[in-house]
């Protein structure tokens, strides 16, 4: 055999061709024949190479990182198995060589046959299909608990009522108590205390409000990856409020009403029908239409128009939800004076809002969303007179020439929200143009030209988020010319610089001596000198506002957050204030607004949210010129329960 191999090697050295290959093949055949002759058979596994994978298994297929190892020996056939060579009563099978053509790849037939009989068609039971996938859990024995919002509950749209129609019930209780200090003027026709003849009275106030909202939602469709096919939603809100003051003619224009007021009201905050018109891509980009009283926010932080109003809206997505759009029209509803809820028993206002905005995600970079908006506010209430529920005049506002206005205001804006690396950024830019007739202080048409800018920069450090807030709304430095340059919104509700934990944003500070108007309205940051945010008209002749603020949120526990905010505030221009108060020398500095808040979510969810906050305004020269000796503050306690 060695001589054969040497001969083959010699031929390989000489010829290096076909003859050498034939010689090697002949040597291999001779080697196999010799092994058979001496009784030392070799299995195919002993001739092959196997591999050890990452888990230690030995496999025949090679992959990157596998280690070559010898293949394990093949187990010998069971001589007692029926049909195997050597078994009694079984014919001896002809030996098969590893390269036999009847066994591709040289594999041997199985050494035994399974004792289990082959299943027959009659062994299968007819399948019973379930109506839909939501009822599978019913077959598994899960029970429905109407009081548990987290587990299987028919009232929380966990299974359809029938076909693909679902029902969802939401109940929210919001209890709010405030102890606040707000400047109050002494009544012009009567006073509560004998000998009181000062301009300002006792500024202590107490306020309680209880809202219970019941959300009824009935919709069709699988809403996991796409909006519902159809949706009906109705949300009445039941309100009780109580106010206690220390001066007459503050809760009601009639001094006989005293210093306390309690009121109840039922408002309708949602009542709409929603229909998905079509899908426009295989990834469920869509177009939908919504008609009725519905929530809408024009931007990320509620600077321009955030409210629940009556309207029609076409909205949808494109490019795998990278693009969203809204095209909407709203006819504004009247608001209830004391609760702020929609009053559908009153006639619709002659105040229209047209909106188009478009959002683009990951623009200009990944993780940041940009939005462009055009909003047109058309008000035709110039010939109307309106008093609120407490008897105070709202339209026209008691400021300037005290005449109601018609106006057309067009807002052009850019808004952005997202992050650049570890820095979070929210920004808004607005410019408003248009006309009003007459002006606030002049009996002729004036041109509207004002702007607004705001930005909030924040960064997270483990369990701490720090914030820097900047805001500027232009003011009017000449209330008697033909240009109105003070910025005003349609209906603002800003979540910015601390939100309602801030004294200036939360409280409505009245402009004493200038009539029934406020410097800034409740839940508003603009110094717009309006008679009412919900019932009055926009006013573009105002002092404007500038704000620089810092803040921080500390997540002390997953369920407990502590927040601090410090905002420094200025009037952008004081000429309008001086004209309204007939008072010169009013400074620009409003003061420092300091606040702290605790927010506790005991269930680590939004089902129970308990909040306590305190704010103090350290008055600057401008505020002290309007309200001497005032450093007001307020305490807020809020408890929210949701089902």
Coordinates of C-alpha atoms in Angstrom, one line a residue:
X1 CA 0.0 0.0 0.0
X2 CA 2.9 2.4 0.8
X3 CA 4.5 1.4 -2.4
X4 CA 1.3 2.3 -4.3
X5 CA 1.2 5.7 -2.6
X6 CA 4.8 6.3 -3.4
X7 CA 4.2 5.4 -6.9
X8 CA 1.3 7.8 -7.0
X9 CA 3.4 10.5 -5.5
X10 CA 6.1 9.9 -8.1
X11 CA 3.6 10.2 -10.8
X12 CA 2.3 13.4 -9.2
X13 CA 5.8 14.8 -9.3
X14 CA 6.3 13.8 -12.9
X15 CA 3.0 14.3 -14.6
X16 CA 1.0 16.5 -12.2
X17 CA -2.2 15.7 -14.1
X18 CA -4.9 13.3 -14.8
X19 CA -2.7 10.2 -14.4
X20 CA -1.8 11.2 -10.9
X21 CA -5.4 11.6 -9.8
X22 CA -6.3 8.2 -11.3
X23 CA -3.4 6.6 -9.3
X24 CA -4.6 8.2 -6.1
X25 CA -8.1 6.9 -6.7
X26 CA -6.8 3.4 -7.2
X27 CA -4.8 3.6 -4.0
X28 CA -8.0 4.7 -2.1
X29 CA -9.9 1.7 -3.5
X30 CA -7.1 -0.6 -2.5
X31 CA -7.0 0.7 1.0
X32 CA -10.8 0.2 1.4
X33 CA -10.5 -3.3 0.0
X34 CA -7.6 -4.1 2.4
X35 CA -9.6 -2.9 5.3
X36 CA -12.5 -5.1 4.4
X37 CA -10.2 -8.1 4.1
X38 CA -8.7 -7.8 7.6
X39 CA -12.1 -7.3 9.3
X40 CA -11.6 -3.6 10.4
X41 CA -14.6 -1.8 8.9
X42 CA -14.6 2.1 9.1
X43 CA -17.8 4.1 9.2
X44 CA -18.5 7.2 7.2
X45 CA -18.6 9.3 10.3
X46 CA -15.0 8.2 11.1
X47 CA -13.9 9.5 7.7
X48 CA -15.7 12.9 8.0
X49 CA -15.0 16.1 10.0
X50 CA -17.6 17.6 12.3
X51 CA -17.7 21.0 14.1
X52 CA -18.5 22.1 17.6
X53 CA -20.8 25.2 17.8
X54 CA -21.0 27.9 20.4
X55 CA -23.3 25.8 22.7
X56 CA -21.1 22.7 22.6
X57 CA -23.2 20.7 20.1
X58 CA -21.4 18.7 17.4
X59 CA -22.8 19.4 14.0
X60 CA -21.8 18.6 10.4
X61 CA -22.4 22.0 8.9
X62 CA -19.5 24.5 9.3
X63 CA -20.1 28.1 10.3
X64 CA -17.7 30.9 11.3
X65 CA -16.3 30.4 14.7
X66 CA -17.0 26.6 14.9
X67 CA -14.2 24.3 16.0
X68 CA -13.3 21.2 13.8
X69 CA -13.6 17.9 15.8
X70 CA -13.9 14.2 14.7
X71 CA -17.4 13.0 14.0
X72 CA -18.8 10.7 16.7
X73 CA -19.0 7.0 15.7
X74 CA -22.3 5.8 14.3
X75 CA -24.3 3.6 16.7
X76 CA -24.5 -0.1 15.6
X77 CA -27.8 -1.4 14.3
X78 CA -30.0 -3.3 16.8
X79 CA -29.7 -7.0 15.8
X80 CA -33.0 -7.8 17.4
X81 CA -34.9 -5.2 15.4
X82 CA -37.2 -6.6 12.8
X83 CA -35.9 -6.2 9.3
X84 CA -32.3 -5.8 10.3
X85 CA -29.5 -8.1 9.2
X86 CA -29.1 -11.0 11.6
X87 CA -32.7 -10.8 13.1
X88 CA -34.5 -14.1 13.3
X89 CA -36.9 -14.6 10.4
X90 CA -35.5 -11.7 8.5
X91 CA -33.6 -12.2 5.3
X92 CA -30.1 -10.9 5.3
X93 CA -29.8 -7.7 3.4
X94 CA -27.1 -7.1 1.0
X95 CA -24.4 -4.9 2.5
X96 CA -24.5 -1.4 1.4
X97 CA -21.4 0.6 0.9
X98 CA -21.3 4.3 2.0
X99 CA -21.2 5.3 -1.6
X100 CA -24.2 3.2 -2.7
X101 CA -26.3 5.1 -5.1
X102 CA -29.5 4.0 -3.3
X103 CA -28.6 6.1 -0.3
X104 CA -27.6 9.6 -1.4
X105 CA -24.7 11.0 0.5
X106 CA -23.8 7.5 1.8
X107 CA -26.4 7.7 4.6
X108 CA -27.7 4.4 6.1
X109 CA -31.4 3.6 6.5
X110 CA -32.9 4.0 10.0
X111 CA -32.0 1.2 12.3
X112 CA -35.6 0.8 13.6
X113 CA -39.2 1.6 12.9
X114 CA -41.3 3.7 15.3
X115 CA -43.8 1.5 17.2
X116 CA -46.5 4.3 17.0
X117 CA -49.0 3.7 14.3
X118 CA -49.4 6.4 11.6
X119 CA -52.5 8.7 12.4
X120 CA -55.5 8.3 10.1
X121 CA -57.8 11.0 8.8
X122 CA -60.5 9.8 11.2
X123 CA -58.4 10.5 14.2
X124 CA -58.7 14.3 13.8
X125 CA -61.5 16.2 15.6
X126 CA -63.3 18.9 13.7
X127 CA -62.0 22.4 14.7
X128 CA -64.3 24.9 16.3
X129 CA -63.4 28.5 15.3
X130 CA -63.9 31.3 17.8
X131 CA -65.8 34.4 16.7
X132 CA -62.6 36.6 17.0
X133 CA -59.3 36.8 18.8
X134 CA -60.6 38.9 21.7
X135 CA -62.7 36.0 22.9
X136 CA -59.8 33.6 23.2
X137 CA -59.3 34.7 26.8
X138 CA -62.9 33.9 27.5
X139 CA -62.2 30.3 26.5
X140 CA -59.2 30.3 28.8
X141 CA -61.4 31.2 31.7
X142 CA -60.6 34.9 32.4
X143 CA -63.4 36.7 34.1
X144 CA -64.6 40.2 33.5
X145 CA -64.3 42.7 36.3
X146 CA -66.1 46.0 35.8
X147 CA -64.3 47.7 38.6
X148 CA -60.8 46.9 37.5
X149 CA -59.4 49.2 34.7
X150 CA -56.2 47.2 34.3
X151 CA -57.4 43.7 33.7
X152 CA -60.2 42.3 31.5
X153 CA -63.0 44.8 31.5
X154 CA -65.8 45.2 29.0
X155 CA -66.2 48.9 30.0
X156 CA -62.5 49.6 29.0
X157 CA -62.8 48.3 25.4
X158 CA -60.9 45.0 26.2
X159 CA -63.4 43.1 24.0
X160 CA -66.0 44.1 21.5
X161 CA -69.7 44.4 22.4
X162 CA -70.5 42.8 19.1
X163 CA -68.6 42.4 15.8
X164 CA -65.8 45.1 15.9
X165 CA -67.6 47.7 18.0
X166 CA -66.1 48.6 21.4
X167 CA -67.2 50.8 24.3
X168 CA -64.9 52.7 26.6
X169 CA -65.9 54.4 29.8
X170 CA -63.7 57.0 31.4
X171 CA -64.5 58.8 34.7
X172 CA -62.3 61.6 36.0
X173 CA -62.7 63.5 39.3
X174 CA -60.7 66.6 39.7
X175 CA -60.8 68.4 43.1
X176 CA -59.0 71.8 43.4
X177 CA -58.6 74.1 46.3
X178 CA -56.8 77.5 46.2
X179 CA -55.9 80.0 48.8
X180 CA -54.8 83.1 46.8
X181 CA -53.9 86.7 47.2
X182 CA -55.1 88.8 44.3
X183 CA -55.3 92.7 44.4
X184 CA -59.0 93.7 44.9
X185 CA -60.3 97.2 44.6
X186 CA -62.7 98.7 47.1
X187 CA -66.3 98.8 45.8
X188 CA -67.2 102.1 44.2
X189 CA -70.8 102.1 45.6
X190 CA -70.4 100.3 48.8
X191 CA -67.8 98.8 51.2
X192 CA -67.8 96.0 53.6
X193 CA -66.0 97.7 56.4
X194 CA -66.8 101.1 57.9
X195 CA -64.2 103.8 57.3
X196 CA -62.6 101.9 54.4
X197 CA -61.7 104.4 51.7
X198 CA -58.5 103.1 50.2
X199 CA -58.2 102.1 46.6
X200 CA -57.3 98.5 47.5
X201 CA -59.0 96.2 49.9
X202 CA -58.3 92.8 51.5
X203 CA -56.7 90.6 48.9
X204 CA -57.3 87.1 50.5
X205 CA -59.5 84.8 48.5
X206 CA -60.5 81.1 48.8
X207 CA -61.7 79.0 45.8
X208 CA -62.8 75.4 45.5
X209 CA -63.8 73.7 42.3
X210 CA -65.0 70.1 41.8
X211 CA -65.2 68.7 38.3
X212 CA -66.4 65.2 37.4
X213 CA -66.0 64.3 33.7
X214 CA -67.7 61.2 32.2
X215 CA -66.2 60.1 28.9
X216 CA -68.4 57.8 26.8
X217 CA -66.6 56.4 23.7
X218 CA -68.1 54.0 21.2
X219 CA -65.9 53.0 18.3
X220 CA -65.4 50.4 15.6
X221 CA -62.1 48.9 14.5
X222 CA -58.8 47.4 15.6
X223 CA -57.0 50.4 16.9
X224 CA -53.6 48.8 17.7
X225 CA -51.9 50.0 14.5
X226 CA -54.5 52.4 13.0
X227 CA -57.2 54.8 14.0
X228 CA -60.8 53.6 14.5
X229 CA -63.1 53.2 11.5
X230 CA -65.8 55.1 13.3
X231 CA -66.0 56.8 16.6
X232 CA -68.7 58.5 18.7
X233 CA -67.6 60.4 21.8
X234 CA -69.6 62.3 24.4
X235 CA -68.0 64.0 27.5
X236 CA -70.2 65.9 29.9
X237 CA -68.5 67.6 32.8
X238 CA -70.3 68.3 36.1
X239 CA -68.9 71.3 38.0
X240 CA -69.4 72.8 41.4
X241 CA -67.4 75.9 42.5
X242 CA -67.3 78.1 45.5
X243 CA -65.5 81.5 45.9
X244 CA -65.1 83.5 49.1
X245 CA -63.6 87.0 49.1
X246 CA -63.4 89.8 51.6
X247 CA -64.7 92.7 49.5
X248 CA -68.1 93.5 48.0
X249 CA -68.7 93.8 44.2
X250 CA -66.0 91.2 43.5
X251 CA -68.1 88.1 43.1
X252 CA -71.0 89.9 41.6
X253 CA -71.7 93.4 40.2
X254 CA -74.6 93.6 42.7
X255 CA -73.2 94.4 46.2
X256 CA -76.2 92.7 47.8
X257 CA -74.8 89.4 46.6
X258 CA -72.2 89.6 49.4
X259 CA -68.7 88.2 49.4
X260 CA -69.3 84.5 48.8
X261 CA -70.6 82.7 45.7
X262 CA -71.4 79.1 44.9
X263 CA -72.4 77.8 41.5
X264 CA -73.1 74.6 39.7
X265 CA -72.9 73.9 35.9
X266 CA -72.9 71.1 33.4
X267 CA -70.7 71.7 30.4
X268 CA -70.3 69.6 27.2
X269 CA -66.6 69.4 26.5
X270 CA -66.7 66.6 23.8
X271 CA -69.5 65.6 21.4
X272 CA -68.1 64.5 18.1
X273 CA -68.3 61.9 15.3
X274 CA -65.0 60.6 13.8
X275 CA -64.7 58.6 10.6
X276 CA -61.6 57.2 8.9
X277 CA -62.1 58.0 5.3
X278 CA -59.4 55.9 3.8
X279 CA -56.0 54.2 4.2
X280 CA -53.4 55.6 1.9
X281 CA -50.5 53.2 2.4
X282 CA -49.9 49.6 3.6
X283 CA -48.5 51.0 6.9
X284 CA -51.9 52.5 7.7
X285 CA -51.3 56.1 6.8
X286 CA -54.8 57.6 6.7
X287 CA -57.2 60.4 6.3
X288 CA -60.0 61.0 8.9
X289 CA -62.8 63.5 9.4
X290 CA -64.0 64.6 12.8
X291 CA -67.1 66.8 13.3
X292 CA -68.5 68.2 16.6
X293 CA -67.1 69.6 19.9
X294 CA -63.6 68.3 20.0
X295 CA -60.2 69.1 21.6
X296 CA -57.6 70.9 19.5
X297 CA -54.2 72.3 20.2
X298 CA -52.5 74.5 17.6
X299 CA -48.9 73.8 18.9
X300 CA -47.0 71.8 21.4
X301 CA -47.4 74.0 24.4
X302 CA -50.8 75.7 23.9
X303 CA -49.5 79.2 23.2
X304 CA -52.0 80.2 20.5
X305 CA -55.2 78.1 20.5
X306 CA -55.9 75.2 22.8
X307 CA -59.5 74.5 23.6
X308 CA -62.5 72.2 23.2
X309 CA -64.6 73.9 20.5
X310 CA -67.3 73.1 17.9
X311 CA -65.8 72.5 14.5
X312 CA -64.9 70.2 11.6
X313 CA -61.4 68.8 11.1
X314 CA -59.7 66.8 8.4
X315 CA -56.5 65.2 9.6
X316 CA -54.2 62.3 8.8
X317 CA -50.7 61.0 8.2
X318 CA -48.3 60.3 5.4
X319 CA -44.9 58.7 4.8
X320 CA -45.2 56.0 7.6
X321 CA -46.5 58.7 10.1
X322 CA -43.5 61.0 9.5
X323 CA -45.9 63.6 8.3
X324 CA -49.1 64.7 10.1
X325 CA -51.5 67.4 9.1
X326 CA -54.7 69.2 10.3
X327 CA -57.1 71.3 8.3
X328 CA -59.8 72.6 10.7
X329 CA -62.6 75.1 11.1
X330 CA -64.1 76.1 14.4
X331 CA -67.1 78.4 15.4
X332 CA -66.4 79.3 19.0
X333 CA -68.8 78.4 21.8
X334 CA -69.7 80.7 24.7
X335 CA -68.1 79.8 28.0
X336 CA -69.7 79.6 31.4
X337 CA -68.3 82.4 33.6
X338 CA -67.5 80.6 36.8
X339 CA -66.6 77.1 35.6
X340 CA -65.0 77.9 32.3
X341 CA -66.8 75.1 30.6
X342 CA -68.7 75.1 27.3
X343 CA -72.2 76.6 27.5
X344 CA -74.2 75.0 24.7
X345 CA -77.4 76.7 25.9
X346 CA -76.1 80.0 24.5
X347 CA -76.0 81.1 20.9
X348 CA -72.8 80.5 19.0
X349 CA -70.4 83.4 19.0
X350 CA -69.6 85.2 15.7
X351 CA -66.0 84.2 16.1
X352 CA -64.4 81.8 13.6
X353 CA -61.1 80.1 13.6
X354 CA -59.5 78.5 10.5
X355 CA -56.4 76.4 11.0
X356 CA -53.9 74.5 8.8
X357 CA -50.8 73.0 10.3
X358 CA -48.4 70.3 9.2
X359 CA -45.9 68.3 11.2
X360 CA -42.7 66.6 10.0
X361 CA -40.9 64.2 12.3
X362 CA -37.1 63.9 12.3
X363 CA -36.6 67.4 10.9
X364 CA -34.1 69.0 10.8
X365 CA -32.6 66.0 12.6
X366 CA -33.6 62.7 14.0
X367 CA -35.6 63.0 17.2
X368 CA -37.0 66.5 16.5
X369 CA -40.4 67.4 15.1
X370 CA -41.1 70.6 13.2
X371 CA -44.4 72.2 12.5
X372 CA -45.7 75.0 10.3
X373 CA -49.0 76.7 11.0
X374 CA -51.4 79.2 9.4
X375 CA -54.3 80.3 11.6
X376 CA -57.0 82.9 10.7
X377 CA -59.2 84.4 13.4
X378 CA -62.3 86.2 12.1
X379 CA -64.3 88.0 14.7
X380 CA -67.6 89.9 13.8
X381 CA -68.9 90.8 17.3
X382 CA -68.3 94.6 16.8
X383 CA -72.0 95.3 17.1
X384 CA -72.7 93.2 20.2
X385 CA -72.9 93.8 23.9
X386 CA -72.4 90.9 26.3
X387 CA -72.5 90.6 30.1
X388 CA -71.1 87.6 31.9
X389 CA -73.0 85.5 34.4
X390 CA -72.1 87.8 37.4
X391 CA -73.3 90.9 35.7
X392 CA -69.9 92.4 34.5
X393 CA -69.6 93.7 31.0
X394 CA -67.4 91.6 28.7
X395 CA -68.1 92.9 25.2
X396 CA -67.1 95.7 24.8
X397 CA -64.3 95.6 27.3
X398 CA -64.2 98.5 29.8
X399 CA -60.9 99.8 28.3
X400 CA -60.0 102.7 26.0
X401 CA -63.0 103.9 24.0
X402 CA -65.0 101.0 25.3
X403 CA -66.3 99.9 21.9
X404 CA -66.5 96.4 20.5
X405 CA -64.4 95.5 17.5
X406 CA -64.5 93.5 14.3
X407 CA -61.1 92.1 13.5
X408 CA -59.2 89.7 11.1
X409 CA -56.0 88.3 12.5
X410 CA -53.7 86.0 10.5
X411 CA -51.1 84.1 12.5
X412 CA -48.0 82.6 10.7
X413 CA -45.9 80.3 12.9
X414 CA -43.2 77.7 13.3
X415 CA -43.1 75.3 16.3
X416 CA -40.5 72.6 17.1
X417 CA -40.3 69.9 19.8
X418 CA -37.8 67.2 20.4
X419 CA -34.1 66.7 21.2
X420 CA -30.6 67.1 19.8
X421 CA -28.6 64.5 21.5
X422 CA -29.2 64.9 25.3
X423 CA -30.6 68.4 24.9
X424 CA -34.4 68.8 24.8
X425 CA -35.8 71.8 23.0
X426 CA -39.3 73.2 22.5
X427 CA -39.7 76.4 20.5
X428 CA -42.5 78.6 19.1
X429 CA -42.3 81.6 16.7
X430 CA -45.5 83.5 15.7
X431 CA -46.2 86.6 13.7
X432 CA -49.7 88.0 13.5
X433 CA -50.9 90.5 10.9
X434 CA -54.4 91.8 10.0
X435 CA -56.7 94.7 10.9
X436 CA -59.3 95.7 13.5
X437 CA -62.0 98.3 13.4
X438 CA -62.1 100.3 15.6
X439 CA -58.9 100.2 17.7
X440 CA -58.8 99.9 21.4
X441 CA -57.9 103.5 22.1
X442 CA -58.8 105.1 18.7
X443 CA -62.0 105.2 16.8
X444 CA -60.6 104.1 13.5
X445 CA -59.2 101.1 11.7
X446 CA -55.8 100.0 12.9
X447 CA -53.3 97.5 11.4
X448 CA -52.2 94.5 13.5
X449 CA -48.5 93.7 13.5
X450 CA -47.1 91.8 16.5
X451 CA -44.8 88.8 17.2
X452 CA -44.2 86.1 19.8
X453 CA -41.2 83.9 20.5
X454 CA -40.6 81.2 23.2
X455 CA -38.1 78.5 23.8
X456 CA -37.5 76.0 26.6
X457 CA -34.2 74.1 26.8
X458 CA -33.8 71.2 29.2
X459 CA -31.4 68.4 29.9
X460 CA -31.8 65.2 32.0
X461 CA -29.1 64.1 34.5
X462 CA -30.2 60.7 35.8
X463 CA -33.2 61.6 38.0
X464 CA -33.0 65.4 37.6
X465 CA -34.2 67.5 34.7
X466 CA -33.1 71.2 34.5
X467 CA -34.8 73.8 32.4
X468 CA -34.2 77.2 30.9
X469 CA -37.3 79.1 29.7
X470 CA -37.3 82.2 27.5
X471 CA -40.4 84.1 26.2
X472 CA -41.2 87.4 24.6
X473 CA -44.5 88.8 23.3
X474 CA -44.3 92.2 21.8
X475 CA -46.2 95.2 23.3
X476 CA -47.7 98.4 21.9
X477 CA -45.6 101.5 22.7
X478 CA -48.1 103.9 21.2
X479 CA -51.8 103.0 21.9
X480 CA -53.1 106.1 19.9
X481 CA -51.5 105.4 16.5
X482 CA -52.8 103.3 13.6
X483 CA -50.8 100.2 14.5
X484 CA -51.6 97.6 17.1
X485 CA -48.3 95.9 18.0
X486 CA -49.3 93.9 21.2
X487 CA -49.4 90.2 20.7
X488 CA -52.5 88.3 21.8
X489 CA -53.7 84.7 21.3
X490 CA -57.1 83.2 20.4
X491 CA -57.3 81.0 23.5
X492 CA -54.0 80.3 25.3
X493 CA -53.4 77.6 27.9
X494 CA -49.6 77.5 28.2
X495 CA -47.7 74.5 29.6
X496 CA -44.5 76.5 30.0
X497 CA -42.2 77.8 32.7
X498 CA -43.9 75.9 35.5
X499 CA -47.5 76.1 34.1
X500 CA -50.2 76.6 36.7
X501 CA -47.7 76.4 39.5
X502 CA -46.6 79.9 38.5
X503 CA -48.4 82.7 40.2
X504 CA -48.5 84.9 37.1
X505 CA -49.7 82.1 34.8
X506 CA -52.3 80.7 37.1
X507 CA -53.9 83.8 38.6
X508 CA -56.0 86.6 36.8
X509 CA -54.6 89.9 38.1
X510 CA -57.1 92.7 37.6
X511 CA -56.1 96.1 36.3
X512 CA -57.5 98.3 39.0
X513 CA -58.7 101.6 37.7
X514 CA -58.7 100.5 34.1
X515 CA -62.1 98.8 34.1
X516 CA -63.2 95.2 34.2
X517 CA -60.0 93.9 32.5
X518 CA -57.1 91.8 33.7
X519 CA -53.4 92.2 33.2
X520 CA -53.1 88.5 32.5
X521 CA -56.0 86.1 32.4
X522 CA -56.3 82.8 34.3
X523 CA -54.1 80.1 33.0
X524 CA -52.4 82.6 30.6
X525 CA -49.0 84.2 30.3
X526 CA -49.8 87.1 28.0
X527 CA -50.5 90.6 29.4
X528 CA -53.3 91.2 26.9
X529 CA -55.7 93.4 29.0
X530 CA -58.7 91.3 28.1
X531 CA -62.0 91.4 29.9
X532 CA -62.3 87.6 29.7
X533 CA -60.3 84.8 28.1
X534 CA -63.4 82.7 27.4
X535 CA -66.0 85.3 26.7
X536 CA -64.2 88.4 25.6
X537 CA -62.3 89.5 22.4
X538 CA -58.6 89.5 21.6
X539 CA -56.8 92.8 22.3
X540 CA -53.7 93.7 20.3
X541 CA -53.1 97.0 22.1
X542 CA -51.4 95.7 25.3
X543 CA -48.1 96.0 27.2
X544 CA -46.7 92.6 26.1
X545 CA -44.5 90.4 28.3
X546 CA -40.9 89.1 28.6
X547 CA -39.9 86.1 30.7
X548 CA -36.6 84.5 31.7
X549 CA -37.0 81.4 33.9
X550 CA -35.1 78.5 35.3
X551 CA -36.5 75.3 36.8
X552 CA -35.7 71.8 37.8
X553 CA -37.7 68.5 38.3
X554 CA -36.4 66.0 40.8
X555 CA -37.8 62.5 40.6
X556 CA -37.2 61.6 44.3
X557 CA -39.1 58.3 43.8
X558 CA -40.7 56.7 40.7
X559 CA -44.0 58.0 42.2
X560 CA -42.9 61.3 43.7
X561 CA -41.6 64.5 41.9
X562 CA -40.4 67.8 43.3
X563 CA -40.4 70.8 41.0
X564 CA -38.9 74.3 41.4
X565 CA -39.4 77.3 39.1
X566 CA -38.1 80.8 39.2
X567 CA -39.3 83.3 36.5
X568 CA -38.3 86.9 36.1
X569 CA -41.1 89.0 34.4
X570 CA -41.2 92.3 32.6
X571 CA -43.7 94.4 30.6
X572 CA -42.4 94.7 27.0
X573 CA -43.9 98.3 26.9
X574 CA -45.8 100.3 29.5
X575 CA -47.4 103.1 27.4
X576 CA -50.7 101.2 27.2
X577 CA -50.8 100.7 31.0
X578 CA -50.1 104.4 31.5
X579 CA -52.9 105.3 29.2
X580 CA -55.3 102.8 30.8
X581 CA -54.5 103.9 34.3
X582 CA -53.9 107.6 33.5
X583 CA -50.7 107.1 35.5
X584 CA -47.2 107.9 34.5
X585 CA -43.9 106.4 35.5
X586 CA -44.9 102.7 35.5
X587 CA -41.7 100.6 35.3
X588 CA -41.2 97.5 33.2
X589 CA -40.2 95.0 35.9
X590 CA -43.1 92.9 37.1
X591 CA -41.1 90.9 39.6
X592 CA -39.7 87.4 40.4
X593 CA -42.2 84.6 40.3
X594 CA -41.0 81.7 42.6
X595 CA -42.9 78.4 42.9
X596 CA -42.5 74.8 44.2
X597 CA -44.7 71.8 43.7
X598 CA -45.0 68.2 44.8
X599 CA -46.6 65.6 42.5
X600 CA -47.4 62.2 43.9
X601 CA -48.7 59.3 41.9
X602 CA -49.1 56.5 44.4
X603 CA -50.0 53.8 41.8
X604 CA -47.2 54.9 39.5
X605 CA -49.8 55.8 36.9
X606 CA -52.2 58.6 36.0
X607 CA -55.1 57.0 37.9
X608 CA -54.4 58.9 41.1
X609 CA -52.4 62.2 40.9
X610 CA -52.1 64.3 44.1
X611 CA -50.4 67.7 43.8
X612 CA -49.5 70.6 46.1
X613 CA -47.9 73.8 45.0
X614 CA -47.0 77.2 46.4
X615 CA -46.0 80.3 44.5
X616 CA -44.9 83.8 45.5
X617 CA -44.5 87.0 43.4
X618 CA -41.8 89.2 44.7
X619 CA -43.0 92.4 43.1
X620 CA -40.9 94.7 41.0
X621 CA -41.2 98.4 40.3
X622 CA -43.8 98.0 37.5
X623 CA -46.1 95.8 39.7
X624 CA -45.7 98.0 42.7
X625 CA -46.6 101.1 40.7
X626 CA -49.9 99.5 39.9
X627 CA -50.5 97.7 43.3
X628 CA -48.4 99.4 46.1
X629 CA -47.3 97.2 48.9
X630 CA -48.4 93.9 47.2
X631 CA -46.3 90.7 47.2
X632 CA -49.1 88.2 46.5
X633 CA -48.9 84.4 46.7
X634 CA -51.1 81.4 46.4
X635 CA -51.4 77.8 47.6
X636 CA -52.9 75.1 45.4
X637 CA -54.0 71.6 46.3
X638 CA -55.3 69.3 43.6
X639 CA -56.5 65.7 43.7
X640 CA -57.2 63.8 40.5
X641 CA -58.8 60.3 40.3
X642 CA -59.3 58.6 37.0
X643 CA -61.0 55.3 36.0

